[in-house]
Amino acid sequence: MPSTQQNFMLASTIFILCLQGTKASSTDPVFVDVLAAEPQDPEAGRKLLHSVNQKVIAHGILCTIGYLFLLPLGALLGRYFRTFTDKWFKGHMVVQWFIAGPVILAGFALGIAAVKQGNTKSLDNHMKLGIVLFALYIMQLVVGSIIHWVKPRNPKGRPPQNYFHAVFGILIIALAFFQVRMGYKDEWTRIPMNVEPKGANTVWIVWIVLVPVAYVGGLAFLPKQYRQEREARESQGAQDETKEATS
């Protein structure tokens, strides 16, 4: 006699196959087992699995949008427009804080909810990296805010934290690419969807090429950026000296 857990898993598998419209016959091993099983509460099992799956799907979509579309957008805004307008930081901050932030937070919360509802006993690599990635994102927001609002007095050159912020942001996006791929390649087949989302890998490949190319293209503005920053430091230094002389 199959156990209740086995019955639940078998019933759940049938439900997902039905959701996907997967063609299967009664000769398939899973269907043979299910036909011989007697689930105690298959309806509750279907509802639970459906709820978990919906959370996982929403989690994947929101985190992909937040980490792979909005964060690169905010980075590219800073990379391309900072040498043309002093308003660039507002656009950068709005995207990274107020648009990407809620999307990433919602995706992260749905991931936690799915793990809890699915009664996961231990965290796998995708789940662990998700926590690390979210913490790194929060840390990056804090570092960026400090850099913008807490300026060093009389800097002789470009502050090291500015370089750290840029490199750290690139690292976060690179980890996000790895994390998203792990999500649709590994996690998607465990919930069980049994197949990765159609076209996901193609979009991922195209995007992992386009985003770095776009960012590298923006590096052409670095000489102009460094010149503007140097002139701003020299101007501020002259103003400070004038104030000290007249005080």
PDB file of C-alpha atoms in Angstrom, residues 4-230:
ATOM      1  CA  THR A   4       0.312   9.080   1.993  1.00  0.00           C
ATOM      2  CA  GLN A   5       3.416  11.031   0.931  1.00  0.00           C
ATOM      3  CA  GLN A   6       3.835   8.898  -2.191  1.00  0.00           C
ATOM      4  CA  ASN A   7       0.161   9.320  -3.041  1.00  0.00           C
ATOM      5  CA  PHE A   8       0.442  13.081  -2.645  1.00  0.00           C
ATOM      6  CA  MET A   9       3.498  13.295  -4.915  1.00  0.00           C
ATOM      7  CA  LEU A  10       1.895  11.128  -7.563  1.00  0.00           C
ATOM      8  CA  ALA A  11      -1.339  13.091  -7.501  1.00  0.00           C
ATOM      9  CA  SER A  12       0.664  16.310  -7.644  1.00  0.00           C
ATOM     10  CA  THR A  13       2.563  15.102 -10.693  1.00  0.00           C
ATOM     11  CA  ILE A  14      -0.660  14.321 -12.531  1.00  0.00           C
ATOM     12  CA  PHE A  15      -1.978  17.779 -11.683  1.00  0.00           C
ATOM     13  CA  ILE A  16       1.092  19.516 -13.087  1.00  0.00           C
ATOM     14  CA  LEU A  17       1.029  17.394 -16.230  1.00  0.00           C
ATOM     15  CA  CYS A  18      -2.574  18.433 -16.723  1.00  0.00           C
ATOM     16  CA  LEU A  19      -1.719  22.105 -16.188  1.00  0.00           C
ATOM     17  CA  GLN A  20       1.010  21.859 -18.819  1.00  0.00           C
ATOM     18  CA  GLY A  21      -1.185  20.023 -21.234  1.00  0.00           C
ATOM     19  CA  THR A  22       1.411  17.239 -21.332  1.00  0.00           C
ATOM     20  CA  LYS A  23       0.294  14.244 -23.324  1.00  0.00           C
ATOM     21  CA  ALA A  24       0.615  11.109 -21.266  1.00  0.00           C
ATOM     22  CA  SER A  25      -0.981   7.721 -21.404  1.00  0.00           C
ATOM     23  CA  SER A  26      -2.098   5.303 -18.729  1.00  0.00           C
ATOM     24  CA  THR A  27       0.931   3.172 -19.573  1.00  0.00           C
ATOM     25  CA  ASP A  28       3.336   5.829 -18.278  1.00  0.00           C
ATOM     26  CA  PRO A  29       4.946   4.634 -14.995  1.00  0.00           C
ATOM     27  CA  VAL A  30       3.643   7.589 -13.007  1.00  0.00           C
ATOM     28  CA  PHE A  31       0.079   6.988 -14.192  1.00  0.00           C
ATOM     29  CA  VAL A  32       0.251   3.287 -13.476  1.00  0.00           C
ATOM     30  CA  ASP A  33       1.333   4.090  -9.899  1.00  0.00           C
ATOM     31  CA  VAL A  34      -1.378   6.697  -9.478  1.00  0.00           C
ATOM     32  CA  LEU A  35      -4.106   4.438 -10.779  1.00  0.00           C
ATOM     33  CA  ALA A  36      -3.067   1.855  -8.198  1.00  0.00           C
ATOM     34  CA  ALA A  37      -2.853   4.434  -5.397  1.00  0.00           C
ATOM     35  CA  GLU A  38      -5.618   5.687  -3.158  1.00  0.00           C
ATOM     36  CA  PRO A  39      -4.834   9.278  -2.104  1.00  0.00           C
ATOM     37  CA  GLN A  40      -6.589  10.255   1.094  1.00  0.00           C
ATOM     38  CA  ASP A  41      -7.105  13.902   0.102  1.00  0.00           C
ATOM     39  CA  PRO A  42      -5.999  14.482  -3.518  1.00  0.00           C
ATOM     40  CA  GLU A  43      -7.978  17.725  -3.807  1.00  0.00           C
ATOM     41  CA  ALA A  44      -6.080  19.323  -0.910  1.00  0.00           C
ATOM     42  CA  GLY A  45      -2.821  18.122  -2.435  1.00  0.00           C
ATOM     43  CA  ARG A  46      -3.680  19.670  -5.805  1.00  0.00           C
ATOM     44  CA  LYS A  47      -4.629  22.977  -4.242  1.00  0.00           C
ATOM     45  CA  LEU A  48      -1.453  23.099  -2.158  1.00  0.00           C
ATOM     46  CA  LEU A  49       0.808  22.307  -5.094  1.00  0.00           C
ATOM     47  CA  HIS A  50      -1.010  24.790  -7.319  1.00  0.00           C
ATOM     48  CA  SER A  51      -0.525  27.519  -4.704  1.00  0.00           C
ATOM     49  CA  VAL A  52       3.175  26.735  -4.332  1.00  0.00           C
ATOM     50  CA  ASN A  53       3.674  26.638  -8.098  1.00  0.00           C
ATOM     51  CA  GLN A  54       1.969  29.990  -8.596  1.00  0.00           C
ATOM     52  CA  LYS A  55       4.248  31.564  -5.993  1.00  0.00           C
ATOM     53  CA  VAL A  56       7.338  30.028  -7.610  1.00  0.00           C
ATOM     54  CA  ILE A  57       6.314  31.290 -11.055  1.00  0.00           C
ATOM     55  CA  ALA A  58       5.629  34.811  -9.757  1.00  0.00           C
ATOM     56  CA  HIS A  59       8.898  34.735  -7.803  1.00  0.00           C
ATOM     57  CA  GLY A  60      10.853  33.803 -10.921  1.00  0.00           C
ATOM     58  CA  ILE A  61       9.223  36.470 -13.078  1.00  0.00           C
ATOM     59  CA  LEU A  62       9.609  39.296 -10.549  1.00  0.00           C
ATOM     60  CA  CYS A  63      13.210  38.474  -9.645  1.00  0.00           C
ATOM     61  CA  THR A  64      14.173  38.184 -13.303  1.00  0.00           C
ATOM     62  CA  ILE A  65      12.633  41.569 -14.053  1.00  0.00           C
ATOM     63  CA  GLY A  66      14.171  43.157 -10.981  1.00  0.00           C
ATOM     64  CA  TYR A  67      17.685  41.764 -11.157  1.00  0.00           C
ATOM     65  CA  LEU A  68      18.234  41.317 -14.892  1.00  0.00           C
ATOM     66  CA  PHE A  69      16.239  44.184 -16.402  1.00  0.00           C
ATOM     67  CA  LEU A  70      15.789  46.976 -13.869  1.00  0.00           C
ATOM     68  CA  LEU A  71      19.190  46.841 -12.140  1.00  0.00           C
ATOM     69  CA  PRO A  72      21.094  46.870 -15.459  1.00  0.00           C
ATOM     70  CA  LEU A  73      18.834  49.703 -16.619  1.00  0.00           C
ATOM     71  CA  GLY A  74      19.732  51.761 -13.558  1.00  0.00           C
ATOM     72  CA  ALA A  75      23.425  51.011 -14.043  1.00  0.00           C
ATOM     73  CA  LEU A  76      23.295  52.000 -17.714  1.00  0.00           C
ATOM     74  CA  LEU A  77      21.519  55.252 -16.855  1.00  0.00           C
ATOM     75  CA  GLY A  78      24.452  56.196 -14.659  1.00  0.00           C
ATOM     76  CA  ARG A  79      27.016  54.955 -17.158  1.00  0.00           C
ATOM     77  CA  TYR A  80      25.649  56.896 -20.149  1.00  0.00           C
ATOM     78  CA  PHE A  81      24.062  60.058 -18.766  1.00  0.00           C
ATOM     79  CA  ARG A  82      26.300  61.201 -15.898  1.00  0.00           C
ATOM     80  CA  THR A  83      28.570  63.143 -18.261  1.00  0.00           C
ATOM     81  CA  PHE A  84      25.660  64.973 -19.905  1.00  0.00           C
ATOM     82  CA  THR A  85      23.451  66.030 -17.011  1.00  0.00           C
ATOM     83  CA  ASP A  86      23.725  66.389 -13.254  1.00  0.00           C
ATOM     84  CA  LYS A  87      20.218  64.902 -13.012  1.00  0.00           C
ATOM     85  CA  TRP A  88      21.530  61.425 -13.819  1.00  0.00           C
ATOM     86  CA  PHE A  89      21.635  60.392 -10.166  1.00  0.00           C
ATOM     87  CA  LYS A  90      17.916  60.988  -9.688  1.00  0.00           C
ATOM     88  CA  GLY A  91      17.096  58.627 -12.537  1.00  0.00           C
ATOM     89  CA  HIS A  92      19.628  56.093 -11.273  1.00  0.00           C
ATOM     90  CA  MET A  93      18.243  56.241  -7.738  1.00  0.00           C
ATOM     91  CA  VAL A  94      14.598  56.055  -8.814  1.00  0.00           C
ATOM     92  CA  VAL A  95      15.226  52.914 -10.854  1.00  0.00           C
ATOM     93  CA  GLN A  96      17.468  51.144  -8.316  1.00  0.00           C
ATOM     94  CA  TRP A  97      15.530  52.123  -5.190  1.00  0.00           C
ATOM     95  CA  PHE A  98      11.904  52.842  -6.025  1.00  0.00           C
ATOM     96  CA  ILE A  99      11.249  50.669  -9.082  1.00  0.00           C
ATOM     97  CA  ALA A 100      13.620  47.713  -8.774  1.00  0.00           C
ATOM     98  CA  GLY A 101      13.366  47.664  -4.971  1.00  0.00           C
ATOM     99  CA  PRO A 102       9.663  46.782  -4.646  1.00  0.00           C
ATOM    100  CA  VAL A 103       9.885  44.285  -7.510  1.00  0.00           C
ATOM    101  CA  ILE A 104      12.890  42.483  -6.005  1.00  0.00           C
ATOM    102  CA  LEU A 105      11.403  42.584  -2.509  1.00  0.00           C
ATOM    103  CA  ALA A 106       8.124  41.090  -3.736  1.00  0.00           C
ATOM    104  CA  GLY A 107       9.961  38.371  -5.647  1.00  0.00           C
ATOM    105  CA  PHE A 108      12.130  37.571  -2.639  1.00  0.00           C
ATOM    106  CA  ALA A 109       9.091  37.417  -0.329  1.00  0.00           C
ATOM    107  CA  LEU A 110       7.252  35.081  -2.717  1.00  0.00           C
ATOM    108  CA  GLY A 111      10.283  32.808  -2.817  1.00  0.00           C
ATOM    109  CA  ILE A 112      10.326  32.589   0.974  1.00  0.00           C
ATOM    110  CA  ALA A 113       6.578  31.960   1.044  1.00  0.00           C
ATOM    111  CA  ALA A 114       6.872  29.152  -1.508  1.00  0.00           C
ATOM    112  CA  VAL A 115       9.680  27.499   0.450  1.00  0.00           C
ATOM    113  CA  LYS A 116       7.690  27.662   3.681  1.00  0.00           C
ATOM    114  CA  GLN A 117       4.438  26.517   2.121  1.00  0.00           C
ATOM    115  CA  GLY A 118       6.232  23.688   0.351  1.00  0.00           C
ATOM    116  CA  ASN A 119       7.570  22.567   3.719  1.00  0.00           C
ATOM    117  CA  THR A 120      11.144  22.536   2.416  1.00  0.00           C
ATOM    118  CA  LYS A 121      13.397  20.907   5.000  1.00  0.00           C
ATOM    119  CA  SER A 122      16.727  22.331   3.814  1.00  0.00           C
ATOM    120  CA  LEU A 123      17.822  25.119   1.501  1.00  0.00           C
ATOM    121  CA  ASP A 124      19.506  24.230  -1.774  1.00  0.00           C
ATOM    122  CA  ASN A 125      22.158  26.315  -3.551  1.00  0.00           C
ATOM    123  CA  HIS A 126      19.616  28.431  -5.430  1.00  0.00           C
ATOM    124  CA  MET A 127      17.798  29.352  -2.238  1.00  0.00           C
ATOM    125  CA  LYS A 128      21.021  30.155  -0.374  1.00  0.00           C
ATOM    126  CA  LEU A 129      22.358  32.291  -3.206  1.00  0.00           C
ATOM    127  CA  GLY A 130      19.005  34.080  -3.368  1.00  0.00           C
ATOM    128  CA  ILE A 131      19.421  35.195   0.244  1.00  0.00           C
ATOM    129  CA  VAL A 132      23.019  36.280  -0.395  1.00  0.00           C
ATOM    130  CA  LEU A 133      22.049  38.160  -3.550  1.00  0.00           C
ATOM    131  CA  PHE A 134      19.259  40.026  -1.790  1.00  0.00           C
ATOM    132  CA  ALA A 135      21.625  40.999   1.039  1.00  0.00           C
ATOM    133  CA  LEU A 136      24.222  42.212  -1.482  1.00  0.00           C
ATOM    134  CA  TYR A 137      21.560  44.310  -3.234  1.00  0.00           C
ATOM    135  CA  ILE A 138      20.593  45.998   0.050  1.00  0.00           C
ATOM    136  CA  MET A 139      24.273  46.575   0.836  1.00  0.00           C
ATOM    137  CA  GLN A 140      24.775  48.159  -2.594  1.00  0.00           C
ATOM    138  CA  LEU A 141      21.894  50.565  -1.988  1.00  0.00           C
ATOM    139  CA  VAL A 142      23.446  51.624   1.314  1.00  0.00           C
ATOM    140  CA  VAL A 143      26.912  52.074  -0.220  1.00  0.00           C
ATOM    141  CA  GLY A 144      25.504  54.128  -3.083  1.00  0.00           C
ATOM    142  CA  SER A 145      23.610  56.377  -0.683  1.00  0.00           C
ATOM    143  CA  ILE A 146      26.700  56.946   1.470  1.00  0.00           C
ATOM    144  CA  ILE A 147      28.801  57.786  -1.594  1.00  0.00           C
ATOM    145  CA  HIS A 148      26.277  60.345  -2.791  1.00  0.00           C
ATOM    146  CA  TRP A 149      25.400  62.048   0.485  1.00  0.00           C
ATOM    147  CA  VAL A 150      28.573  61.638   2.549  1.00  0.00           C
ATOM    148  CA  LYS A 151      31.348  63.307   0.588  1.00  0.00           C
ATOM    149  CA  PRO A 152      35.004  63.234   1.770  1.00  0.00           C
ATOM    150  CA  ARG A 153      36.473  66.675   2.427  1.00  0.00           C
ATOM    151  CA  ASN A 154      39.193  67.877   0.055  1.00  0.00           C
ATOM    152  CA  PRO A 155      39.676  64.589  -1.806  1.00  0.00           C
ATOM    153  CA  LYS A 156      42.934  64.392  -3.770  1.00  0.00           C
ATOM    154  CA  GLY A 157      41.470  61.961  -6.251  1.00  0.00           C
ATOM    155  CA  ARG A 158      38.466  59.800  -6.955  1.00  0.00           C
ATOM    156  CA  PRO A 159      37.399  58.124  -3.681  1.00  0.00           C
ATOM    157  CA  PRO A 160      37.996  54.330  -3.550  1.00  0.00           C
ATOM    158  CA  GLN A 161      34.384  53.703  -2.538  1.00  0.00           C
ATOM    159  CA  ASN A 162      33.252  54.974  -5.941  1.00  0.00           C
ATOM    160  CA  TYR A 163      35.257  52.250  -7.676  1.00  0.00           C
ATOM    161  CA  PHE A 164      33.974  49.697  -5.168  1.00  0.00           C
ATOM    162  CA  HIS A 165      30.372  50.689  -5.864  1.00  0.00           C
ATOM    163  CA  ALA A 166      30.788  50.212  -9.612  1.00  0.00           C
ATOM    164  CA  VAL A 167      32.593  46.870  -9.373  1.00  0.00           C
ATOM    165  CA  PHE A 168      30.201  45.633  -6.685  1.00  0.00           C
ATOM    166  CA  GLY A 169      27.218  46.470  -8.878  1.00  0.00           C
ATOM    167  CA  ILE A 170      28.691  44.515 -11.780  1.00  0.00           C
ATOM    168  CA  LEU A 171      29.271  41.560  -9.445  1.00  0.00           C
ATOM    169  CA  ILE A 172      25.647  41.615  -8.281  1.00  0.00           C
ATOM    170  CA  ILE A 173      24.309  41.594 -11.840  1.00  0.00           C
ATOM    171  CA  ALA A 174      26.721  38.800 -12.816  1.00  0.00           C
ATOM    172  CA  LEU A 175      25.552  36.711  -9.839  1.00  0.00           C
ATOM    173  CA  ALA A 176      21.946  37.476 -10.783  1.00  0.00           C
ATOM    174  CA  PHE A 177      22.500  36.049 -14.270  1.00  0.00           C
ATOM    175  CA  PHE A 178      23.880  32.862 -12.713  1.00  0.00           C
ATOM    176  CA  GLN A 179      21.047  32.729 -10.180  1.00  0.00           C
ATOM    177  CA  VAL A 180      18.277  33.155 -12.741  1.00  0.00           C
ATOM    178  CA  ARG A 181      19.731  30.434 -14.940  1.00  0.00           C
ATOM    179  CA  MET A 182      19.974  28.107 -11.952  1.00  0.00           C
ATOM    180  CA  GLY A 183      16.343  28.906 -11.212  1.00  0.00           C
ATOM    181  CA  TYR A 184      14.870  27.941 -14.576  1.00  0.00           C
ATOM    182  CA  LYS A 185      17.334  25.106 -15.245  1.00  0.00           C
ATOM    183  CA  ASP A 186      17.229  23.383 -11.854  1.00  0.00           C
ATOM    184  CA  GLU A 187      14.449  24.692  -9.597  1.00  0.00           C
ATOM    185  CA  TRP A 188      11.832  24.745 -12.334  1.00  0.00           C
ATOM    186  CA  THR A 189      12.064  20.988 -12.742  1.00  0.00           C
ATOM    187  CA  ARG A 190      11.665  20.305  -9.034  1.00  0.00           C
ATOM    188  CA  ILE A 191       8.351  21.944  -8.207  1.00  0.00           C
ATOM    189  CA  PRO A 192       7.633  19.854 -10.453  1.00  0.00           C
ATOM    190  CA  MET A 193       7.188  21.724 -13.733  1.00  0.00           C
ATOM    191  CA  ASN A 194       9.171  18.963 -15.480  1.00  0.00           C
ATOM    192  CA  VAL A 195      10.351  21.322 -18.253  1.00  0.00           C
ATOM    193  CA  GLU A 196      12.120  24.669 -18.291  1.00  0.00           C
ATOM    194  CA  PRO A 197      10.112  27.708 -19.508  1.00  0.00           C
ATOM    195  CA  LYS A 198       9.975  27.909 -23.286  1.00  0.00           C
ATOM    196  CA  GLY A 199      12.493  30.338 -24.732  1.00  0.00           C
ATOM    197  CA  ALA A 200      13.975  31.181 -21.329  1.00  0.00           C
ATOM    198  CA  ASN A 201      17.456  29.999 -22.227  1.00  0.00           C
ATOM    199  CA  THR A 202      17.406  31.884 -25.531  1.00  0.00           C
ATOM    200  CA  VAL A 203      16.409  35.129 -23.829  1.00  0.00           C
ATOM    201  CA  TRP A 204      19.049  34.559 -21.146  1.00  0.00           C
ATOM    202  CA  ILE A 205      21.803  34.043 -23.735  1.00  0.00           C
ATOM    203  CA  VAL A 206      20.816  37.131 -25.716  1.00  0.00           C
ATOM    204  CA  TRP A 207      20.573  39.250 -22.576  1.00  0.00           C
ATOM    205  CA  ILE A 208      23.882  38.104 -21.091  1.00  0.00           C
ATOM    206  CA  VAL A 209      25.511  39.324 -24.309  1.00  0.00           C
ATOM    207  CA  LEU A 210      23.592  42.593 -24.728  1.00  0.00           C
ATOM    208  CA  VAL A 211      23.948  43.904 -21.166  1.00  0.00           C
ATOM    209  CA  PRO A 212      27.778  43.662 -20.966  1.00  0.00           C
ATOM    210  CA  VAL A 213      28.136  45.033 -24.504  1.00  0.00           C
ATOM    211  CA  ALA A 214      25.945  48.009 -23.603  1.00  0.00           C
ATOM    212  CA  TYR A 215      27.921  48.651 -20.417  1.00  0.00           C
ATOM    213  CA  VAL A 216      31.306  48.355 -22.117  1.00  0.00           C
ATOM    214  CA  GLY A 217      30.078  50.789 -24.756  1.00  0.00           C
ATOM    215  CA  GLY A 218      29.363  53.298 -22.001  1.00  0.00           C
ATOM    216  CA  LEU A 219      32.970  53.096 -20.805  1.00  0.00           C
ATOM    217  CA  ALA A 220      33.854  55.312 -23.752  1.00  0.00           C
ATOM    218  CA  PHE A 221      32.578  58.203 -21.609  1.00  0.00           C
ATOM    219  CA  LEU A 222      35.022  57.467 -18.771  1.00  0.00           C
ATOM    220  CA  PRO A 223      37.713  59.989 -19.876  1.00  0.00           C
ATOM    221  CA  LYS A 224      35.089  62.727 -20.015  1.00  0.00           C
ATOM    222  CA  GLN A 225      33.659  61.631 -16.653  1.00  0.00           C
ATOM    223  CA  TYR A 226      37.061  61.642 -14.942  1.00  0.00           C
ATOM    224  CA  ARG A 227      37.859  65.062 -16.406  1.00  0.00           C
ATOM    225  CA  GLN A 228      34.577  66.496 -15.148  1.00  0.00           C
ATOM    226  CA  GLU A 229      35.110  64.988 -11.701  1.00  0.00           C
ATOM    227  CA  ARG A 230      38.663  66.365 -11.533  1.00  0.00           C
TER     228      ARG A 230
END
